[in-house]
Amino acid sequence: MRLILLGAPGAGKGTQAEILSEKLNIPTISTGNILRAAIKNGTEIGLKAKEYIDSGKLVPDDVIIGIIKERLAKEDCDNGYILDGVPRTIAQAKAMEDMGIKLDKVVLINCKDDTIIDRMSGRRVCSTCGRPYHIKSNPPKKEGKCDCGGDLSTRSDDKKEIVEQRLRNYHLETEPLVEFYKDRGLLVTAENKHTIPETTVEIERVLGIK
Ligand code: AMP
């Protein structure tokens, strides 16, 4: 199955992608995680991406398209994948079509801006494996530590003013993808529910896999 999870930053794409990956036995491709790893490793892409990420801006399309082309060519993508946080612009979506990528579904996770701003302040992410947590709704087994043993930290772009900037970008640049995929008959919408398992059930329902 080839899926895109679409939604505002903090709507729960990363968390739900991890759960679905495990259930469907296909990898999650998160451009955010790939970029954070590149920054950590000091690669050329990381150096380029850092200032955009830290200021809440989108990384230029050509950088993202290059990353996705290389990643989707790997063998583990042969039986499908879940794209988390990509595409984020019409140009990226069109580039993916030009690469011959055939999608099964695009799931929009609908979440109100107020809920997102509230939620982002409690978000923590593993600096080793990238797994997201929330101090209240999805805590790790041991405080400050990922279940893989890595250290948890707050993302530098989860500060309130940066989150607001990221939400503005979402409405301006990413939300047009809702119509784009609706026109192609690929869009399904899952409402963000109160808990993570309830949202997973909702996603499985709209995907028709439960
Ligand atoms: P995420 O972890 O998906 O929230 O991504 C974190 C940041 O990485 C975003 O705010 C952007 O600066 C950058 N980023 C990740 N994916 C993309 C993308 N597909 N297009 C442009 N920028 C991206």
mmCIF file with all atom_site columns, N, CA, C and O and ligand atoms in Angstrom, residues 8-10 13-14 30-36 39 49-61 64-65 68 84-89 92 120 123 155 157-158 162 166 169 174, ligand 1:
data_model
loop_
_atom_site.group_PDB
_atom_site.id
_atom_site.type_symbol
_atom_site.label_atom_id
_atom_site.label_alt_id
_atom_site.label_comp_id
_atom_site.label_asym_id
_atom_site.label_entity_id
_atom_site.label_seq_id
_atom_site.pdbx_PDB_ins_code
_atom_site.Cartn_x
_atom_site.Cartn_y
_atom_site.Cartn_z
_atom_site.occupancy
_atom_site.B_iso_or_equiv
_atom_site.pdbx_formal_charge
_atom_site.auth_seq_id
_atom_site.auth_comp_id
_atom_site.auth_asym_id
_atom_site.auth_atom_id
_atom_site.pdbx_PDB_model_num
ATOM   1   N N   . ALA A 1 8   ? -1.781 19.130 9.247  1.00 0.00 ? 8   ALA A N   1
ATOM   2   C CA  . ALA A 1 8   ? -0.959 20.204 9.800  1.00 0.00 ? 8   ALA A CA  1
ATOM   3   C C   . ALA A 1 8   ? 0.158  19.615 10.660 1.00 0.00 ? 8   ALA A C   1
ATOM   4   O O   . ALA A 1 8   ? 0.049  18.482 11.131 1.00 0.00 ? 8   ALA A O   1
ATOM   5   N N   . PRO A 1 9   ? 1.212  20.406 10.913 1.00 0.00 ? 9   PRO A N   1
ATOM   6   C CA  . PRO A 1 9   ? 2.248  19.927 11.832 1.00 0.00 ? 9   PRO A CA  1
ATOM   7   C C   . PRO A 1 9   ? 1.601  19.696 13.193 1.00 0.00 ? 9   PRO A C   1
ATOM   8   O O   . PRO A 1 9   ? 0.817  20.527 13.653 1.00 0.00 ? 9   PRO A O   1
ATOM   9   N N   . GLY A 1 10  ? 1.878  18.547 13.786 1.00 0.00 ? 10  GLY A N   1
ATOM   10  C CA  . GLY A 1 10  ? 1.285  18.267 15.102 1.00 0.00 ? 10  GLY A CA  1
ATOM   11  C C   . GLY A 1 10  ? -0.074 17.604 15.041 1.00 0.00 ? 10  GLY A C   1
ATOM   12  O O   . GLY A 1 10  ? -0.688 17.334 16.076 1.00 0.00 ? 10  GLY A O   1
ATOM   13  N N   . LYS A 1 13  ? 0.562  12.942 12.426 1.00 0.00 ? 13  LYS A N   1
ATOM   14  C CA  . LYS A 1 13  ? 1.001  12.145 11.274 1.00 0.00 ? 13  LYS A CA  1
ATOM   15  C C   . LYS A 1 13  ? 2.117  11.162 11.656 1.00 0.00 ? 13  LYS A C   1
ATOM   16  O O   . LYS A 1 13  ? 2.052  9.988  11.321 1.00 0.00 ? 13  LYS A O   1
ATOM   17  N N   . GLY A 1 14  ? 3.133  11.675 12.355 1.00 0.00 ? 14  GLY A N   1
ATOM   18  C CA  . GLY A 1 14  ? 4.287  10.840 12.703 1.00 0.00 ? 14  GLY A CA  1
ATOM   19  C C   . GLY A 1 14  ? 3.899  9.667  13.583 1.00 0.00 ? 14  GLY A C   1
ATOM   20  O O   . GLY A 1 14  ? 4.310  8.526  13.335 1.00 0.00 ? 14  GLY A O   1
ATOM   21  N N   . SER A 1 30  ? 9.696  9.758  6.462  1.00 0.00 ? 30  SER A N   1
ATOM   22  C CA  . SER A 1 30  ? 9.422  11.090 7.000  1.00 0.00 ? 30  SER A CA  1
ATOM   23  C C   . SER A 1 30  ? 10.545 12.017 6.570  1.00 0.00 ? 30  SER A C   1
ATOM   24  O O   . SER A 1 30  ? 11.698 11.843 6.979  1.00 0.00 ? 30  SER A O   1
ATOM   25  N N   . THR A 1 31  ? 10.209 13.006 5.741  1.00 0.00 ? 31  THR A N   1
ATOM   26  C CA  . THR A 1 31  ? 11.260 13.926 5.285  1.00 0.00 ? 31  THR A CA  1
ATOM   27  C C   . THR A 1 31  ? 11.774 14.752 6.467  1.00 0.00 ? 31  THR A C   1
ATOM   28  O O   . THR A 1 31  ? 12.959 15.092 6.517  1.00 0.00 ? 31  THR A O   1
ATOM   29  N N   . GLY A 1 32  ? 10.901 15.027 7.444  1.00 0.00 ? 32  GLY A N   1
ATOM   30  C CA  . GLY A 1 32  ? 11.341 15.749 8.647  1.00 0.00 ? 32  GLY A CA  1
ATOM   31  C C   . GLY A 1 32  ? 12.431 14.958 9.365  1.00 0.00 ? 32  GLY A C   1
ATOM   32  O O   . GLY A 1 32  ? 13.478 15.502 9.728  1.00 0.00 ? 32  GLY A O   1
ATOM   33  N N   . ASN A 1 33  ? 12.212 13.654 9.549  1.00 0.00 ? 33  ASN A N   1
ATOM   34  C CA  . ASN A 1 33  ? 13.227 12.815 10.225 1.00 0.00 ? 33  ASN A CA  1
ATOM   35  C C   . ASN A 1 33  ? 14.513 12.731 9.403  1.00 0.00 ? 33  ASN A C   1
ATOM   36  O O   . ASN A 1 33  ? 15.614 12.773 9.947  1.00 0.00 ? 33  ASN A O   1
ATOM   37  N N   . ILE A 1 34  ? 14.366 12.604 8.081  1.00 0.00 ? 34  ILE A N   1
ATOM   38  C CA  . ILE A 1 34  ? 15.552 12.520 7.217  1.00 0.00 ? 34  ILE A CA  1
ATOM   39  C C   . ILE A 1 34  ? 16.364 13.823 7.331  1.00 0.00 ? 34  ILE A C   1
ATOM   40  O O   . ILE A 1 34  ? 17.585 13.802 7.464  1.00 0.00 ? 34  ILE A O   1
ATOM   41  N N   . LEU A 1 35  ? 15.651 14.954 7.342  1.00 0.00 ? 35  LEU A N   1
ATOM   42  C CA  . LEU A 1 35  ? 16.351 16.245 7.428  1.00 0.00 ? 35  LEU A CA  1
ATOM   43  C C   . LEU A 1 35  ? 17.008 16.435 8.794  1.00 0.00 ? 35  LEU A C   1
ATOM   44  O O   . LEU A 1 35  ? 18.141 16.915 8.885  1.00 0.00 ? 35  LEU A O   1
ATOM   45  N N   . ARG A 1 36  ? 16.304 16.021 9.870  1.00 0.00 ? 36  ARG A N   1
ATOM   46  C CA  . ARG A 1 36  ? 16.901 16.162 11.208 1.00 0.00 ? 36  ARG A CA  1
ATOM   47  C C   . ARG A 1 36  ? 18.157 15.290 11.339 1.00 0.00 ? 36  ARG A C   1
ATOM   48  O O   . ARG A 1 36  ? 19.145 15.694 11.930 1.00 0.00 ? 36  ARG A O   1
ATOM   49  N N   . ILE A 1 39  ? 20.948 17.038 9.565  1.00 0.00 ? 39  ILE A N   1
ATOM   50  C CA  . ILE A 1 39  ? 21.487 18.157 10.362 1.00 0.00 ? 39  ILE A CA  1
ATOM   51  C C   . ILE A 1 39  ? 22.437 17.603 11.429 1.00 0.00 ? 39  ILE A C   1
ATOM   52  O O   . ILE A 1 39  ? 23.545 18.087 11.616 1.00 0.00 ? 39  ILE A O   1
ATOM   53  N N   . ALA A 1 49  ? 19.357 22.758 5.042  1.00 0.00 ? 49  ALA A N   1
ATOM   54  C CA  . ALA A 1 49  ? 17.983 22.698 5.579  1.00 0.00 ? 49  ALA A CA  1
ATOM   55  C C   . ALA A 1 49  ? 17.825 23.407 6.922  1.00 0.00 ? 49  ALA A C   1
ATOM   56  O O   . ALA A 1 49  ? 16.737 23.897 7.255  1.00 0.00 ? 49  ALA A O   1
ATOM   57  N N   . LYS A 1 50  ? 18.907 23.470 7.698  1.00 0.00 ? 50  LYS A N   1
ATOM   58  C CA  . LYS A 1 50  ? 18.789 23.898 9.092  1.00 0.00 ? 50  LYS A CA  1
ATOM   59  C C   . LYS A 1 50  ? 18.100 25.255 9.268  1.00 0.00 ? 50  LYS A C   1
ATOM   60  O O   . LYS A 1 50  ? 17.179 25.401 10.059 1.00 0.00 ? 50  LYS A O   1
ATOM   61  N N   . GLU A 1 51  ? 18.536 26.254 8.493  1.00 0.00 ? 51  GLU A N   1
ATOM   62  C CA  . GLU A 1 51  ? 17.974 27.584 8.738  1.00 0.00 ? 51  GLU A CA  1
ATOM   63  C C   . GLU A 1 51  ? 16.482 27.646 8.370  1.00 0.00 ? 51  GLU A C   1
ATOM   64  O O   . GLU A 1 51  ? 15.722 28.371 9.003  1.00 0.00 ? 51  GLU A O   1
ATOM   65  N N   . TYR A 1 52  ? 16.079 26.869 7.382  1.00 0.00 ? 52  TYR A N   1
ATOM   66  C CA  . TYR A 1 52  ? 14.650 26.843 7.022  1.00 0.00 ? 52  TYR A CA  1
ATOM   67  C C   . TYR A 1 52  ? 13.861 26.211 8.162  1.00 0.00 ? 52  TYR A C   1
ATOM   68  O O   . TYR A 1 52  ? 12.845 26.738 8.595  1.00 0.00 ? 52  TYR A O   1
ATOM   69  N N   . ILE A 1 53  ? 14.329 25.064 8.636  1.00 0.00 ? 53  ILE A N   1
ATOM   70  C CA  . ILE A 1 53  ? 13.607 24.333 9.679  1.00 0.00 ? 53  ILE A CA  1
ATOM   71  C C   . ILE A 1 53  ? 13.521 25.177 10.954 1.00 0.00 ? 53  ILE A C   1
ATOM   72  O O   . ILE A 1 53  ? 12.449 25.320 11.540 1.00 0.00 ? 53  ILE A O   1
ATOM   73  N N   . ASP A 1 54  ? 14.649 25.759 11.346 1.00 0.00 ? 54  ASP A N   1
ATOM   74  C CA  . ASP A 1 54  ? 14.668 26.526 12.601 1.00 0.00 ? 54  ASP A CA  1
ATOM   75  C C   . ASP A 1 54  ? 13.772 27.754 12.546 1.00 0.00 ? 54  ASP A C   1
ATOM   76  O O   . ASP A 1 54  ? 13.301 28.222 13.580 1.00 0.00 ? 54  ASP A O   1
ATOM   77  N N   . SER A 1 55  ? 13.531 28.279 11.335 1.00 0.00 ? 55  SER A N   1
ATOM   78  C CA  . SER A 1 55  ? 12.665 29.454 11.280 1.00 0.00 ? 55  SER A CA  1
ATOM   79  C C   . SER A 1 55  ? 11.235 29.087 10.891 1.00 0.00 ? 55  SER A C   1
ATOM   80  O O   . SER A 1 55  ? 10.403 29.956 10.656 1.00 0.00 ? 55  SER A O   1
ATOM   81  N N   . GLY A 1 56  ? 10.948 27.782 10.808 1.00 0.00 ? 56  GLY A N   1
ATOM   82  C CA  . GLY A 1 56  ? 9.568  27.353 10.543 1.00 0.00 ? 56  GLY A CA  1
ATOM   83  C C   . GLY A 1 56  ? 9.179  27.434 9.082  1.00 0.00 ? 56  GLY A C   1
ATOM   84  O O   . GLY A 1 56  ? 8.010  27.393 8.732  1.00 0.00 ? 56  GLY A O   1
ATOM   85  N N   . LYS A 1 57  ? 10.195 27.579 8.202  1.00 0.00 ? 57  LYS A N   1
ATOM   86  C CA  . LYS A 1 57  ? 9.894  27.664 6.756  1.00 0.00 ? 57  LYS A CA  1
ATOM   87  C C   . LYS A 1 57  ? 10.025 26.296 6.111  1.00 0.00 ? 57  LYS A C   1
ATOM   88  O O   . LYS A 1 57  ? 10.693 25.410 6.642  1.00 0.00 ? 57  LYS A O   1
ATOM   89  N N   . LEU A 1 58  ? 9.445  26.154 4.930  1.00 0.00 ? 58  LEU A N   1
ATOM   90  C CA  . LEU A 1 58  ? 9.592  24.897 4.199  1.00 0.00 ? 58  LEU A CA  1
ATOM   91  C C   . LEU A 1 58  ? 10.959 24.865 3.519  1.00 0.00 ? 58  LEU A C   1
ATOM   92  O O   . LEU A 1 58  ? 11.430 25.881 3.008  1.00 0.00 ? 58  LEU A O   1
ATOM   93  N N   . VAL A 1 59  ? 11.567 23.698 3.516  1.00 0.00 ? 59  VAL A N   1
ATOM   94  C CA  . VAL A 1 59  ? 12.830 23.486 2.811  1.00 0.00 ? 59  VAL A CA  1
ATOM   95  C C   . VAL A 1 59  ? 12.513 23.512 1.303  1.00 0.00 ? 59  VAL A C   1
ATOM   96  O O   . VAL A 1 59  ? 11.453 23.022 0.886  1.00 0.00 ? 59  VAL A O   1
ATOM   97  N N   . PRO A 1 60  ? 13.400 24.094 0.465  1.00 0.00 ? 60  PRO A N   1
ATOM   98  C CA  . PRO A 1 60  ? 13.084 24.221 -0.972 1.00 0.00 ? 60  PRO A CA  1
ATOM   99  C C   . PRO A 1 60  ? 12.721 22.883 -1.632 1.00 0.00 ? 60  PRO A C   1
ATOM   100 O O   . PRO A 1 60  ? 13.266 21.829 -1.291 1.00 0.00 ? 60  PRO A O   1
ATOM   101 N N   . ASP A 1 61  ? 11.804 22.982 -2.585 1.00 0.00 ? 61  ASP A N   1
ATOM   102 C CA  . ASP A 1 61  ? 11.272 21.783 -3.251 1.00 0.00 ? 61  ASP A CA  1
ATOM   103 C C   . ASP A 1 61  ? 12.364 20.909 -3.860 1.00 0.00 ? 61  ASP A C   1
ATOM   104 O O   . ASP A 1 61  ? 12.292 19.681 -3.771 1.00 0.00 ? 61  ASP A O   1
ATOM   105 N N   . ILE A 1 64  ? 13.893 18.571 -1.329 1.00 0.00 ? 64  ILE A N   1
ATOM   106 C CA  . ILE A 1 64  ? 12.952 17.522 -0.898 1.00 0.00 ? 64  ILE A CA  1
ATOM   107 C C   . ILE A 1 64  ? 12.751 16.485 -2.009 1.00 0.00 ? 64  ILE A C   1
ATOM   108 O O   . ILE A 1 64  ? 12.753 15.279 -1.756 1.00 0.00 ? 64  ILE A O   1
ATOM   109 N N   . ILE A 1 65  ? 12.629 16.957 -3.240 1.00 0.00 ? 65  ILE A N   1
ATOM   110 C CA  . ILE A 1 65  ? 12.383 16.037 -4.364 1.00 0.00 ? 65  ILE A CA  1
ATOM   111 C C   . ILE A 1 65  ? 13.586 15.095 -4.527 1.00 0.00 ? 65  ILE A C   1
ATOM   112 O O   . ILE A 1 65  ? 13.422 13.889 -4.720 1.00 0.00 ? 65  ILE A O   1
ATOM   113 N N   . ILE A 1 68  ? 13.456 12.428 -1.731 1.00 0.00 ? 68  ILE A N   1
ATOM   114 C CA  . ILE A 1 68  ? 12.373 11.448 -1.869 1.00 0.00 ? 68  ILE A CA  1
ATOM   115 C C   . ILE A 1 68  ? 12.675 10.476 -3.026 1.00 0.00 ? 68  ILE A C   1
ATOM   116 O O   . ILE A 1 68  ? 12.413 9.284  -2.932 1.00 0.00 ? 68  ILE A O   1
ATOM   117 N N   . ASP A 1 84  ? 5.149  10.538 5.382  1.00 0.00 ? 84  ASP A N   1
ATOM   118 C CA  . ASP A 1 84  ? 4.765  11.409 6.499  1.00 0.00 ? 84  ASP A CA  1
ATOM   119 C C   . ASP A 1 84  ? 5.427  12.769 6.300  1.00 0.00 ? 84  ASP A C   1
ATOM   120 O O   . ASP A 1 84  ? 6.652  12.884 6.397  1.00 0.00 ? 84  ASP A O   1
ATOM   121 N N   . GLY A 1 85  ? 4.609  13.761 5.982  1.00 0.00 ? 85  GLY A N   1
ATOM   122 C CA  . GLY A 1 85  ? 5.161  15.119 5.845  1.00 0.00 ? 85  GLY A CA  1
ATOM   123 C C   . GLY A 1 85  ? 5.680  15.431 4.459  1.00 0.00 ? 85  GLY A C   1
ATOM   124 O O   . GLY A 1 85  ? 6.354  16.432 4.259  1.00 0.00 ? 85  GLY A O   1
ATOM   125 N N   . VAL A 1 86  ? 5.354  14.612 3.518  1.00 0.00 ? 86  VAL A N   1
ATOM   126 C CA  . VAL A 1 86  ? 5.735  14.849 2.124  1.00 0.00 ? 86  VAL A CA  1
ATOM   127 C C   . VAL A 1 86  ? 4.705  14.179 1.211  1.00 0.00 ? 86  VAL A C   1
ATOM   128 O O   . VAL A 1 86  ? 4.278  13.069 1.545  1.00 0.00 ? 86  VAL A O   1
ATOM   129 N N   . PRO A 1 87  ? 4.205  14.836 0.165  1.00 0.00 ? 87  PRO A N   1
ATOM   130 C CA  . PRO A 1 87  ? 4.544  16.178 -0.286 1.00 0.00 ? 87  PRO A CA  1
ATOM   131 C C   . PRO A 1 87  ? 3.928  17.251 0.619  1.00 0.00 ? 87  PRO A C   1
ATOM   132 O O   . PRO A 1 87  ? 2.939  17.004 1.299  1.00 0.00 ? 87  PRO A O   1
ATOM   133 N N   . ARG A 1 88  ? 4.545  18.430 0.582  1.00 0.00 ? 88  ARG A N   1
ATOM   134 C CA  . ARG A 1 88  ? 4.011  19.561 1.336  1.00 0.00 ? 88  ARG A CA  1
ATOM   135 C C   . ARG A 1 88  ? 3.669  20.737 0.421  1.00 0.00 ? 88  ARG A C   1
ATOM   136 O O   . ARG A 1 88  ? 3.201  21.764 0.906  1.00 0.00 ? 88  ARG A O   1
ATOM   137 N N   . THR A 1 89  ? 3.958  20.586 -0.865 1.00 0.00 ? 89  THR A N   1
ATOM   138 C CA  . THR A 1 89  ? 3.591  21.640 -1.829 1.00 0.00 ? 89  THR A CA  1
ATOM   139 C C   . THR A 1 89  ? 3.066  20.949 -3.091 1.00 0.00 ? 89  THR A C   1
ATOM   140 O O   . THR A 1 89  ? 3.360  19.766 -3.335 1.00 0.00 ? 89  THR A O   1
ATOM   141 N N   . GLN A 1 92  ? 5.898  19.588 -5.177 1.00 0.00 ? 92  GLN A N   1
ATOM   142 C CA  . GLN A 1 92  ? 6.407  18.273 -4.747 1.00 0.00 ? 92  GLN A CA  1
ATOM   143 C C   . GLN A 1 92  ? 5.467  17.158 -5.208 1.00 0.00 ? 92  GLN A C   1
ATOM   144 O O   . GLN A 1 92  ? 5.910  16.094 -5.659 1.00 0.00 ? 92  GLN A O   1
ATOM   145 N N   . MET A 1 120 ? 1.642  20.859 20.808 1.00 0.00 ? 120 MET A N   1
ATOM   146 C CA  . MET A 1 120 ? 3.069  20.911 20.437 1.00 0.00 ? 120 MET A CA  1
ATOM   147 C C   . MET A 1 120 ? 3.963  21.209 21.632 1.00 0.00 ? 120 MET A C   1
ATOM   148 O O   . MET A 1 120 ? 5.131  20.842 21.634 1.00 0.00 ? 120 MET A O   1
ATOM   149 N N   . ARG A 1 123 ? 5.280  18.023 23.107 1.00 0.00 ? 123 ARG A N   1
ATOM   150 C CA  . ARG A 1 123 ? 5.885  17.034 22.222 1.00 0.00 ? 123 ARG A CA  1
ATOM   151 C C   . ARG A 1 123 ? 7.377  16.863 22.526 1.00 0.00 ? 123 ARG A C   1
ATOM   152 O O   . ARG A 1 123 ? 8.092  17.824 22.763 1.00 0.00 ? 123 ARG A O   1
ATOM   153 N N   . ARG A 1 155 ? 11.843 19.634 20.082 1.00 0.00 ? 155 ARG A N   1
ATOM   154 C CA  . ARG A 1 155 ? 12.331 20.100 18.792 1.00 0.00 ? 155 ARG A CA  1
ATOM   155 C C   . ARG A 1 155 ? 12.476 21.619 18.815 1.00 0.00 ? 155 ARG A C   1
ATOM   156 O O   . ARG A 1 155 ? 11.609 22.316 19.336 1.00 0.00 ? 155 ARG A O   1
ATOM   157 N N   . ASP A 1 157 ? 11.998 23.636 16.568 1.00 0.00 ? 157 ASP A N   1
ATOM   158 C CA  . ASP A 1 157 ? 10.932 24.323 15.821 1.00 0.00 ? 157 ASP A CA  1
ATOM   159 C C   . ASP A 1 157 ? 9.558  24.102 16.460 1.00 0.00 ? 157 ASP A C   1
ATOM   160 O O   . ASP A 1 157 ? 8.539  24.412 15.866 1.00 0.00 ? 157 ASP A O   1
ATOM   161 N N   . ASP A 1 158 ? 9.510  23.581 17.689 1.00 0.00 ? 158 ASP A N   1
ATOM   162 C CA  . ASP A 1 158 ? 8.219  23.437 18.386 1.00 0.00 ? 158 ASP A CA  1
ATOM   163 C C   . ASP A 1 158 ? 7.938  24.612 19.330 1.00 0.00 ? 158 ASP A C   1
ATOM   164 O O   . ASP A 1 158 ? 6.996  24.566 20.109 1.00 0.00 ? 158 ASP A O   1
ATOM   165 N N   . ILE A 1 162 ? 7.255  29.654 16.354 1.00 0.00 ? 162 ILE A N   1
ATOM   166 C CA  . ILE A 1 162 ? 7.652  28.877 15.160 1.00 0.00 ? 162 ILE A CA  1
ATOM   167 C C   . ILE A 1 162 ? 6.500  27.957 14.739 1.00 0.00 ? 162 ILE A C   1
ATOM   168 O O   . ILE A 1 162 ? 6.230  27.785 13.547 1.00 0.00 ? 162 ILE A O   1
ATOM   169 N N   . ARG A 1 166 ? 4.695  27.733 11.173 1.00 0.00 ? 166 ARG A N   1
ATOM   170 C CA  . ARG A 1 166 ? 4.539  26.467 10.447 1.00 0.00 ? 166 ARG A CA  1
ATOM   171 C C   . ARG A 1 166 ? 3.074  26.238 10.083 1.00 0.00 ? 166 ARG A C   1
ATOM   172 O O   . ARG A 1 166 ? 2.772  25.709 9.013  1.00 0.00 ? 166 ARG A O   1
ATOM   173 N N   . ASN A 1 169 ? 2.265  28.377 7.089  1.00 0.00 ? 169 ASN A N   1
ATOM   174 C CA  . ASN A 1 169 ? 2.775  27.714 5.876  1.00 0.00 ? 169 ASN A CA  1
ATOM   175 C C   . ASN A 1 169 ? 1.864  26.572 5.461  1.00 0.00 ? 169 ASN A C   1
ATOM   176 O O   . ASN A 1 169 ? 1.631  26.341 4.284  1.00 0.00 ? 169 ASN A O   1
ATOM   177 N N   . THR A 1 174 ? 0.476  23.868 1.911  1.00 0.00 ? 174 THR A N   1
ATOM   178 C CA  . THR A 1 174 ? 0.206  22.420 1.918  1.00 0.00 ? 174 THR A CA  1
ATOM   179 C C   . THR A 1 174 ? -1.283 22.119 1.761  1.00 0.00 ? 174 THR A C   1
ATOM   180 O O   . THR A 1 174 ? -1.654 21.147 1.092  1.00 0.00 ? 174 THR A O   1
HETATM 181 P P1  . AMP B 2 .   ? 8.170  17.626 10.186 1.00 0.00 ? 1   AMP B P1  1
HETATM 182 O O1  . AMP B 2 .   ? 9.000  16.772 11.080 1.00 0.00 ? 1   AMP B O1  1
HETATM 183 O O2  . AMP B 2 .   ? 7.473  16.842 9.111  1.00 0.00 ? 1   AMP B O2  1
HETATM 184 O O3  . AMP B 2 .   ? 7.232  18.529 10.937 1.00 0.00 ? 1   AMP B O3  1
HETATM 185 O O4  . AMP B 2 .   ? 9.181  18.591 9.415  1.00 0.00 ? 1   AMP B O4  1
HETATM 186 C C1  . AMP B 2 .   ? 9.999  19.518 10.106 1.00 0.00 ? 1   AMP B C1  1
HETATM 187 C C2  . AMP B 2 .   ? 10.466 20.612 9.167  1.00 0.00 ? 1   AMP B C2  1
HETATM 188 O O5  . AMP B 2 .   ? 11.242 20.032 8.116  1.00 0.00 ? 1   AMP B O5  1
HETATM 189 C C3  . AMP B 2 .   ? 9.368  21.384 8.468  1.00 0.00 ? 1   AMP B C3  1
HETATM 190 O O6  . AMP B 2 .   ? 8.851  22.464 9.243  1.00 0.00 ? 1   AMP B O6  1
HETATM 191 C C4  . AMP B 2 .   ? 10.103 21.892 7.224  1.00 0.00 ? 1   AMP B C4  1
HETATM 192 O O7  . AMP B 2 .   ? 10.954 22.967 7.544  1.00 0.00 ? 1   AMP B O7  1
HETATM 193 C C5  . AMP B 2 .   ? 10.992 20.705 6.878  1.00 0.00 ? 1   AMP B C5  1
HETATM 194 N N1  . AMP B 2 .   ? 10.300 19.752 5.968  1.00 0.00 ? 1   AMP B N1  1
HETATM 195 C C6  . AMP B 2 .   ? 9.979  18.453 6.232  1.00 0.00 ? 1   AMP B C6  1
HETATM 196 N N2  . AMP B 2 .   ? 9.363  17.894 5.176  1.00 0.00 ? 1   AMP B N2  1
HETATM 197 C C7  . AMP B 2 .   ? 9.285  18.859 4.224  1.00 0.00 ? 1   AMP B C7  1
HETATM 198 C C8  . AMP B 2 .   ? 8.748  18.920 2.905  1.00 0.00 ? 1   AMP B C8  1
HETATM 199 N N3  . AMP B 2 .   ? 8.142  17.860 2.351  1.00 0.00 ? 1   AMP B N3  1
HETATM 200 N N4  . AMP B 2 .   ? 8.834  20.081 2.232  1.00 0.00 ? 1   AMP B N4  1
HETATM 201 C C9  . AMP B 2 .   ? 9.456  21.161 2.757  1.00 0.00 ? 1   AMP B C9  1
HETATM 202 N N5  . AMP B 2 .   ? 9.974  21.196 3.999  1.00 0.00 ? 1   AMP B N5  1
HETATM 203 C C10 . AMP B 2 .   ? 9.906  20.045 4.731  1.00 0.00 ? 1   AMP B C10 1
#
